[in-house]
Amino acid sequence: MEHSSEQPLLPLGSNDSVAQDLSPIAGPRHFCNEFMAESKRLWCLAAPAIFTSVCQYSLGGITQTFAGHVGTLELAAFTVENSVIAGLSFGVMMGMGSALETLCGQAYGAGQIEMLGVYMQRSWVILLATAFLLMFLYIFALPFLLLIGQKEEISVAAGRFALWMIPQLYAYAMNFPMAKFLQAQSKIMAMSWIAGAALLLHVLFSWLLMLKLGWGMAGGALVLNASWWFIVVAQMVYILSGTCGTAWTGFSWGAFHNLWSFMRLSLASAVMLCLETWYFMALVLFAGYLKNAEIAVDAISICTNIVGWTVMVAIGFNVAISVRVSNELGAAHPRMAKFSVVVVVVSAFLVGLIFAVILLVFQNQYPSLFSNSEEVKQIVYHLTPLLAFCIVANTIQPALSGVAIGAGWQALVAYVNIACYYIFGIPLGLLLGFAFDLGVKGIWMGMVMGTVVQTLVLFYIAYRTNWEKEASAASERINTWGGGQTSAKTTDIEKYS
């Protein structure tokens, strides 16, 4: 039966005979019908995922905004801790959790629902162990920041704040496996309600403790930790309540089987996403080496905060396309997977363009939301055109990363990220920023070019992919992991034609 926009939308991963692969596109009208049908599927996933991502990111963003009204040192300290210490840990945790996105999505598409809960528990074991190791980075944050050349005054304040934020680290370890578990089943609305409630409570108590009661950054740390653990506990209650059916059948000793192979895929995922997360963390670090570092860090933190909020929107597309690609490959629908990639790239570009235009229209007003310093606001104003371009690029790039996660290309994309970001982008940024004396703007220009090159490379990879082979590789991966075998070899880098 021909797959068309006239058919009712089926649950992702349905094995019903109506759920066929996409037939060859026969003319513009057929293309438009299929484009609209796939857009509807993507937005049903992306809209709640965007809301969830924006709410969760805004927890740190709201704290950063209040920190800017506490003082410039407090803003710089929070930015360094949030970008370097917490940012590094967030990248590791989210990256290792994305292995679950590949496995759960493809297993769900193939109808092996019962394996999802086992996969989530394996991920918990690995991420909690990783959190214990990362905790030492928080404990020794002060000497680490001094070692990498941060100003002593900022490092002392950031190091003290890092100690207060250790509970958040363990919340990351619990949250990301649950998030991927729920996303694979398209149960994103529940996550949205939980994240929305957490954000509302976070705004209220951040204002109350940080400004009204004068607790400053100690109050900010207390509220930020509590908000993340509220999300974890609420999601756990939702999962344990029986709403996930056979995807959760209780705790199992199977969580401790095949851990080494699971760890390998998790590490490949972590490297891929960490290289992306740390790339913009490096931007804050380099700003700390400029003259008048406190002002430079404050200005760039405002810009990265805005990029972060828009990237959270892009992460909604990342989640949606990861689910769509993994589910369709798991169900042996390679043409549908390929078409989903086309739709998500077009959609992400249009959304990024809208954000960029809005920012340019209000470029005189928005800096005042983040800082009372006229010097900081002037630097942000001059960076706005570059910020607008960066937003467009960073809306498309996460969508393409989602394709890589859904297909299981994490190791390949890690190599792409090393080349584009660290061999090309950062050296170019340092050259423009320091050798050509362009300061923060020059550093950022070079690094944005690294993002553009990486986006083009990922687009070329997706274009050249043999999706029939990817569907076969997904079937092999499901058989390997679904059987709980310990000697099977996982294929991380697929073949291209």
XYZ file of C-alpha atoms in Angstrom:
497
model
C 0.000 0.000 0.000
C 1.293 3.411 -0.891
C 2.305 5.561 2.040
C 0.612 8.930 1.657
C -0.522 11.863 3.710
C -4.120 10.577 3.479
C -3.363 7.651 5.811
C -3.873 8.016 9.567
C -0.729 8.540 11.569
C 0.298 5.318 13.275
C 2.273 5.055 16.484
C 5.985 5.043 15.844
C 7.332 1.551 15.726
C 3.978 0.044 14.756
C 4.230 -3.305 13.061
C 0.836 -2.932 11.387
C 0.904 -3.881 7.746
C -0.341 -0.424 6.788
C 2.939 1.095 7.991
C 4.898 0.650 4.759
C 8.078 2.306 3.574
C 7.857 5.477 1.492
C 7.081 4.841 -2.175
C 9.205 6.629 -4.832
C 8.262 10.319 -5.133
C 6.145 10.811 -8.249
C 6.063 14.526 -8.999
C 5.884 17.789 -7.036
C 2.382 17.206 -5.676
C 3.338 13.839 -4.216
C 6.465 15.411 -2.723
C 4.441 18.202 -1.086
C 1.904 15.715 0.331
C 4.644 13.549 1.784
C 6.535 16.587 3.054
C 3.473 17.827 4.941
C 2.757 14.352 6.361
C 6.323 13.907 7.584
C 6.402 17.472 8.936
C 3.349 16.626 11.018
C 5.073 13.544 12.426
C 8.239 15.498 13.191
C 6.428 18.376 14.862
C 4.351 16.001 16.994
C 7.692 14.877 18.422
C 9.669 18.107 18.094
C 7.176 20.525 19.690
C 7.070 18.871 23.151
C 10.785 18.034 22.878
C 11.561 21.699 22.154
C 9.474 22.796 25.117
C 11.207 20.260 27.371
C 14.695 21.232 26.180
C 14.037 24.962 26.530
C 12.640 24.493 30.044
C 15.571 22.353 31.195
C 18.185 24.664 29.669
C 16.390 27.684 31.097
C 17.025 26.398 34.612
C 20.685 27.377 34.242
C 19.806 30.369 32.067
C 17.447 31.799 34.700
C 20.080 31.337 37.394
C 22.611 33.069 35.128
C 20.208 35.954 34.513
C 19.663 36.480 38.256
C 23.421 36.149 38.815
C 23.936 39.087 36.445
C 21.815 41.220 38.765
C 23.718 40.037 41.839
C 27.028 41.321 40.406
C 29.514 41.070 37.521
C 31.859 38.771 39.465
C 28.971 36.456 40.334
C 27.871 36.386 36.679
C 31.406 35.594 35.491
C 31.836 32.907 38.171
C 28.550 31.205 37.355
C 29.293 31.385 33.613
C 32.714 29.759 34.034
C 31.369 27.023 36.329
C 28.312 26.406 34.165
C 30.296 26.420 30.905
C 33.493 24.655 31.984
C 32.753 22.382 34.972
C 29.031 21.673 34.606
C 29.254 22.070 30.815
C 31.943 19.404 30.564
C 29.929 17.050 32.777
C 26.681 17.790 30.941
C 28.369 16.925 27.641
C 29.724 13.634 28.981
C 26.394 12.610 30.504
C 24.219 13.625 27.584
C 26.661 12.024 25.160
C 26.780 8.710 26.990
C 23.015 8.771 27.314
C 22.606 9.200 23.553
C 23.780 5.590 23.059
C 20.400 4.709 24.536
C 18.758 6.853 21.863
C 20.167 4.624 19.112
C 19.442 1.309 20.831
C 16.014 2.115 22.284
C 14.800 3.811 19.099
C 15.780 0.947 16.815
C 14.502 -1.722 19.246
C 11.171 0.112 19.518
C 10.897 0.343 15.735
C 11.511 -3.410 15.494
C 8.889 -4.177 18.158
C 11.330 -5.393 20.856
C 9.707 -3.162 23.473
C 10.733 -5.254 26.479
C 14.433 -4.424 25.949
C 13.980 -0.673 26.554
C 13.868 -0.941 30.344
C 16.967 -3.160 30.418
C 18.860 -0.692 28.215
C 17.877 2.198 30.530
C 19.123 0.340 33.610
C 22.446 -0.463 31.915
C 22.799 3.215 31.130
C 22.084 4.133 34.761
C 24.867 1.835 35.947
C 27.380 3.346 33.524
C 26.364 6.988 34.041
C 26.340 6.800 37.849
C 29.841 5.322 37.782
C 30.902 8.109 35.412
C 29.343 10.726 37.719
C 31.458 9.457 40.599
C 34.621 9.980 38.532
C 33.503 13.428 37.323
C 32.785 14.483 40.919
C 36.524 14.972 41.439
C 36.470 17.676 38.754
C 33.935 19.547 40.902
C 35.967 18.999 44.063
C 39.173 20.273 42.453
C 37.525 22.921 40.260
C 39.588 25.793 41.711
C 43.052 24.360 40.897
C 41.733 23.122 37.541
C 40.501 26.588 36.548
C 43.757 28.183 37.685
C 45.690 25.548 35.731
C 43.913 26.434 32.472
C 44.650 30.114 33.017
C 41.429 31.611 34.394
C 41.660 34.756 36.533
C 42.145 33.966 40.236
C 39.193 36.005 41.496
C 36.795 34.359 39.029
C 38.285 30.901 39.678
C 37.870 31.146 43.465
C 34.194 32.102 43.146
C 33.540 29.496 40.428
C 35.330 26.769 42.416
C 33.187 27.427 45.480
C 30.031 27.334 43.344
C 31.148 24.036 41.728
C 31.242 22.319 45.142
C 27.657 23.367 45.738
C 26.577 21.899 42.372
C 27.685 18.262 42.912
C 24.056 17.066 43.414
C 23.235 18.339 39.916
C 25.889 15.988 38.489
C 24.118 12.909 39.852
C 20.778 14.270 38.627
C 22.274 14.331 35.099
C 23.252 10.658 35.489
C 19.682 9.664 36.335
C 17.877 12.036 33.983
C 19.420 11.327 30.586
C 18.728 7.546 30.479
C 15.111 8.178 31.510
C 14.766 10.897 28.877
C 16.037 8.647 26.058
C 13.852 5.774 27.317
C 10.732 7.961 27.119
C 11.715 9.640 23.847
C 12.084 6.316 22.032
C 8.426 5.584 22.855
C 7.350 9.128 21.852
C 6.228 9.770 25.451
C 7.521 13.326 25.342
C 4.404 15.159 26.562
C 4.903 13.806 30.085
C 8.477 15.127 30.047
C 7.148 18.505 28.887
C 4.689 18.828 31.764
C 7.378 17.910 34.277
C 9.930 20.333 32.774
C 7.360 23.145 32.628
C 6.450 22.704 36.290
C 10.137 22.621 37.241
C 10.806 25.874 35.367
C 7.927 27.750 37.001
C 9.050 26.686 40.474
C 12.661 27.492 39.572
C 11.882 31.074 38.530
C 9.850 31.707 41.675
C 12.366 30.301 44.150
C 15.407 31.764 42.327
C 13.923 35.253 42.624
C 12.945 34.635 46.232
C 16.256 33.198 47.446
C 18.809 34.998 45.238
C 17.362 38.528 45.206
C 14.510 38.948 47.679
C 16.146 37.131 50.611
C 19.673 38.076 49.522
C 21.142 34.575 49.545
C 23.000 35.305 46.299
C 24.755 32.413 44.576
C 24.229 30.031 47.517
C 20.492 30.386 46.972
C 20.976 29.911 43.237
C 22.852 26.649 43.782
C 20.185 25.345 46.168
C 17.346 26.058 43.753
C 19.199 24.746 40.673
C 20.007 21.433 42.380
C 16.444 21.067 43.654
C 14.969 21.783 40.213
C 16.999 19.064 38.494
C 16.142 16.506 41.176
C 12.468 17.441 40.911
C 12.656 16.447 37.212
C 14.400 13.168 38.034
C 11.942 12.129 40.751
C 8.874 13.103 38.707
C 10.055 11.141 35.659
C 10.861 8.141 37.844
C 7.352 8.201 39.354
C 5.866 8.385 35.840
C 7.877 5.372 34.638
C 7.244 3.240 37.744
C 3.503 3.974 37.634
C 3.039 1.477 34.787
C 2.365 3.963 31.985
C 5.124 2.501 29.777
C 3.617 -0.975 29.499
C 6.059 -3.756 28.613
C 8.884 -1.222 28.129
C 9.272 -1.237 31.931
C 8.777 -4.569 33.681
C 10.833 -3.811 36.790
C 14.465 -3.851 37.814
C 16.488 -6.635 36.225
C 19.892 -8.275 36.649
C 20.082 -8.024 32.858
C 21.216 -4.450 33.431
C 24.645 -5.827 34.385
C 25.020 -7.993 31.252
C 27.031 -6.869 28.232
C 28.179 -3.743 30.097
C 31.525 -3.482 28.324
C 29.991 -3.440 24.835
C 27.375 -0.980 26.054
C 30.154 1.156 27.514
C 31.952 1.246 24.155
C 28.904 2.607 22.340
C 28.276 5.042 25.216
C 31.851 6.330 25.023
C 31.602 6.833 21.252
C 28.374 8.788 21.826
C 29.991 10.813 24.608
C 32.988 11.732 22.482
C 30.721 12.850 19.639
C 28.547 15.150 21.756
C 31.296 16.282 24.136
C 33.333 17.594 21.233
C 30.318 19.721 20.309
C 29.540 20.854 23.878
C 33.150 21.670 24.751
C 33.587 23.634 21.544
C 31.491 26.524 22.830
C 32.850 26.014 26.334
C 36.232 26.855 24.787
C 34.806 30.163 23.573
C 34.194 31.252 27.185
C 37.667 30.041 28.179
C 39.406 32.024 25.433
C 37.410 35.127 26.364
C 38.926 34.797 29.839
C 42.420 35.329 28.353
C 41.533 38.689 26.771
C 42.158 42.112 28.281
C 39.388 43.159 30.687
C 38.461 39.484 31.033
C 35.488 39.983 33.352
C 33.688 42.210 30.833
C 34.617 39.929 27.911
C 33.357 36.797 29.717
C 30.126 38.559 30.714
C 29.450 39.675 27.120
C 30.206 36.337 25.539
C 28.195 34.544 28.247
C 25.121 36.546 27.275
C 25.591 35.584 23.621
C 26.210 31.907 24.401
C 23.194 31.954 26.700
C 21.004 33.102 23.789
C 22.615 30.574 21.433
C 21.975 27.941 24.079
C 18.281 28.753 24.245
C 17.936 28.549 20.449
C 20.013 25.354 20.363
C 17.502 23.869 22.799
C 14.892 24.458 20.101
C 17.204 22.720 17.636
C 17.615 19.856 20.099
C 13.868 19.355 19.753
C 14.540 18.605 16.082
C 17.510 16.482 17.188
C 15.225 14.354 19.358
C 12.488 14.151 16.724
C 14.747 13.088 13.846
C 16.664 10.679 16.047
C 13.402 8.957 16.981
C 12.125 9.006 13.385
C 15.353 7.687 11.835
C 15.959 5.019 14.490
C 12.333 3.854 14.431
C 12.167 3.724 10.615
C 15.507 1.939 10.287
C 14.469 -0.506 13.006
C 11.225 -1.135 11.085
C 13.229 -1.594 7.812
C 11.902 1.581 6.143
C 15.068 3.142 4.637
C 13.304 5.514 2.209
C 11.157 6.941 4.980
C 14.273 7.491 7.104
C 15.997 9.341 4.255
C 12.971 11.519 3.568
C 12.736 12.437 7.253
C 16.268 13.839 7.009
C 15.258 16.151 4.149
C 12.221 17.425 6.036
C 14.082 18.112 9.289
C 16.901 20.047 7.592
C 14.425 22.351 5.802
C 12.360 22.834 8.964
C 15.398 23.574 11.153
C 16.743 26.147 8.676
C 13.423 28.034 8.560
C 13.105 28.108 12.355
C 16.699 29.322 12.756
C 16.100 32.062 10.199
C 13.030 33.284 12.102
C 15.011 33.469 15.367
C 17.837 35.382 13.668
C 15.448 37.979 12.244
C 13.744 38.497 15.626
C 17.122 38.999 17.303
C 18.216 41.605 14.738
C 14.931 43.497 15.114
C 15.359 43.748 18.911
C 19.160 44.079 19.032
C 18.978 47.379 20.960
C 16.692 46.027 23.668
C 17.658 42.467 24.611
C 21.134 43.088 26.217
C 19.441 44.961 29.088
C 17.696 41.748 30.127
C 21.043 40.203 31.061
C 23.249 42.937 32.487
C 23.175 46.424 33.979
C 26.679 47.258 32.701
C 26.717 49.664 29.743
C 30.114 48.366 28.640
C 28.862 44.781 28.519
C 25.701 45.820 26.650
C 27.723 47.662 23.977
C 29.911 44.621 23.298
C 26.826 42.402 23.002
C 25.238 44.902 20.608
C 28.265 44.751 18.282
C 28.264 40.938 18.416
C 24.574 40.653 17.461
C 24.997 40.202 13.645
C 27.470 37.363 14.263
C 25.117 35.961 16.904
C 22.252 35.916 14.372
C 24.344 33.979 11.833
C 25.491 31.591 14.567
C 21.881 30.873 15.515
C 21.022 29.757 11.962
C 24.066 27.466 11.765
C 23.460 26.027 15.232
C 19.835 25.236 14.437
C 20.695 23.016 11.467
C 23.711 21.293 13.032
C 21.910 19.573 15.982
C 19.276 18.252 13.586
C 21.986 16.549 11.528
C 23.585 15.223 14.730
C 20.207 13.678 15.534
C 20.357 11.831 12.220
C 23.753 10.454 13.228
C 22.432 9.298 16.615
C 19.371 7.659 15.092
C 21.522 5.756 12.609
C 24.308 4.897 15.077
C 27.147 6.887 13.437
C 28.517 8.327 16.688
C 32.129 7.223 16.166
C 32.250 8.569 12.614
C 30.828 11.943 13.639
C 33.381 12.146 16.476
C 36.154 12.159 13.840
C 34.290 14.802 11.829
C 33.969 16.980 14.943
C 37.678 16.699 15.753
C 38.639 17.821 12.248
C 36.102 20.633 11.829
C 36.087 22.009 15.357
C 39.532 21.440 16.811
C 41.808 21.293 13.775
C 40.039 24.027 11.788
C 37.629 26.135 13.890
C 39.532 26.816 17.105
C 42.911 27.604 15.442
C 41.124 29.966 13.036
C 39.327 31.637 15.953
C 42.549 32.097 17.931
C 44.266 33.494 14.858
C 41.530 36.070 14.242
C 41.025 36.886 17.917
C 44.639 37.300 19.025
C 46.936 37.575 15.996
C 44.557 39.915 14.130
C 43.477 41.584 17.391
C 39.724 41.135 16.727
C 39.109 40.028 20.307
C 35.923 38.131 21.203
C 34.428 38.743 17.759
C 37.414 37.202 15.988
C 37.476 34.122 18.242
C 33.783 33.576 17.659
C 34.005 34.142 13.884
C 36.579 31.401 13.510
C 34.630 28.982 15.650
C 31.398 29.654 13.777
C 33.199 28.771 10.545
C 34.124 25.439 12.136
C 30.422 24.821 12.820
C 29.529 25.699 9.213
C 32.110 23.258 7.822
C 30.939 20.515 10.200
C 27.321 21.064 9.141
C 28.237 20.792 5.462
C 30.187 17.578 6.084
C 27.292 15.984 7.995
C 24.889 16.995 5.240
C 27.154 15.370 2.640
C 27.389 12.180 4.726
C 23.591 11.988 5.025
C 23.241 12.656 1.291
C 25.717 9.909 0.338
C 24.415 7.309 2.787
C 23.057 4.023 1.452
C 19.954 3.852 3.641
C 19.160 0.260 2.651
C 22.496 -0.788 4.176
C 21.709 1.263 7.273
C 18.406 -0.585 7.696
C 20.291 -3.908 7.476
C 22.852 -2.668 10.016
C 20.005 -1.653 12.368
C 18.502 -5.147 12.097
C 21.889 -6.689 12.938
C 22.343 -4.323 15.893
C 18.891 -5.185 17.272
C 19.592 -8.916 17.047
C 22.950 -8.450 18.779
C 21.720 -6.309 21.672
C 18.274 -7.838 22.001
C 19.693 -11.283 22.646
C 21.827 -10.107 25.556
C 24.946 -11.636 23.997
C 28.275 -10.655 25.440
C 30.593 -11.468 22.575
C 28.876 -9.727 19.728
C 30.653 -6.927 17.945
C 28.930 -3.565 17.641
C 29.277 -1.690 14.381
C 29.623 2.037 15.010
C 30.817 3.281 11.622
C 28.519 2.336 8.792
C 29.399 1.907 5.128
C 28.629 4.564 2.538
C 28.189 4.351 -1.187
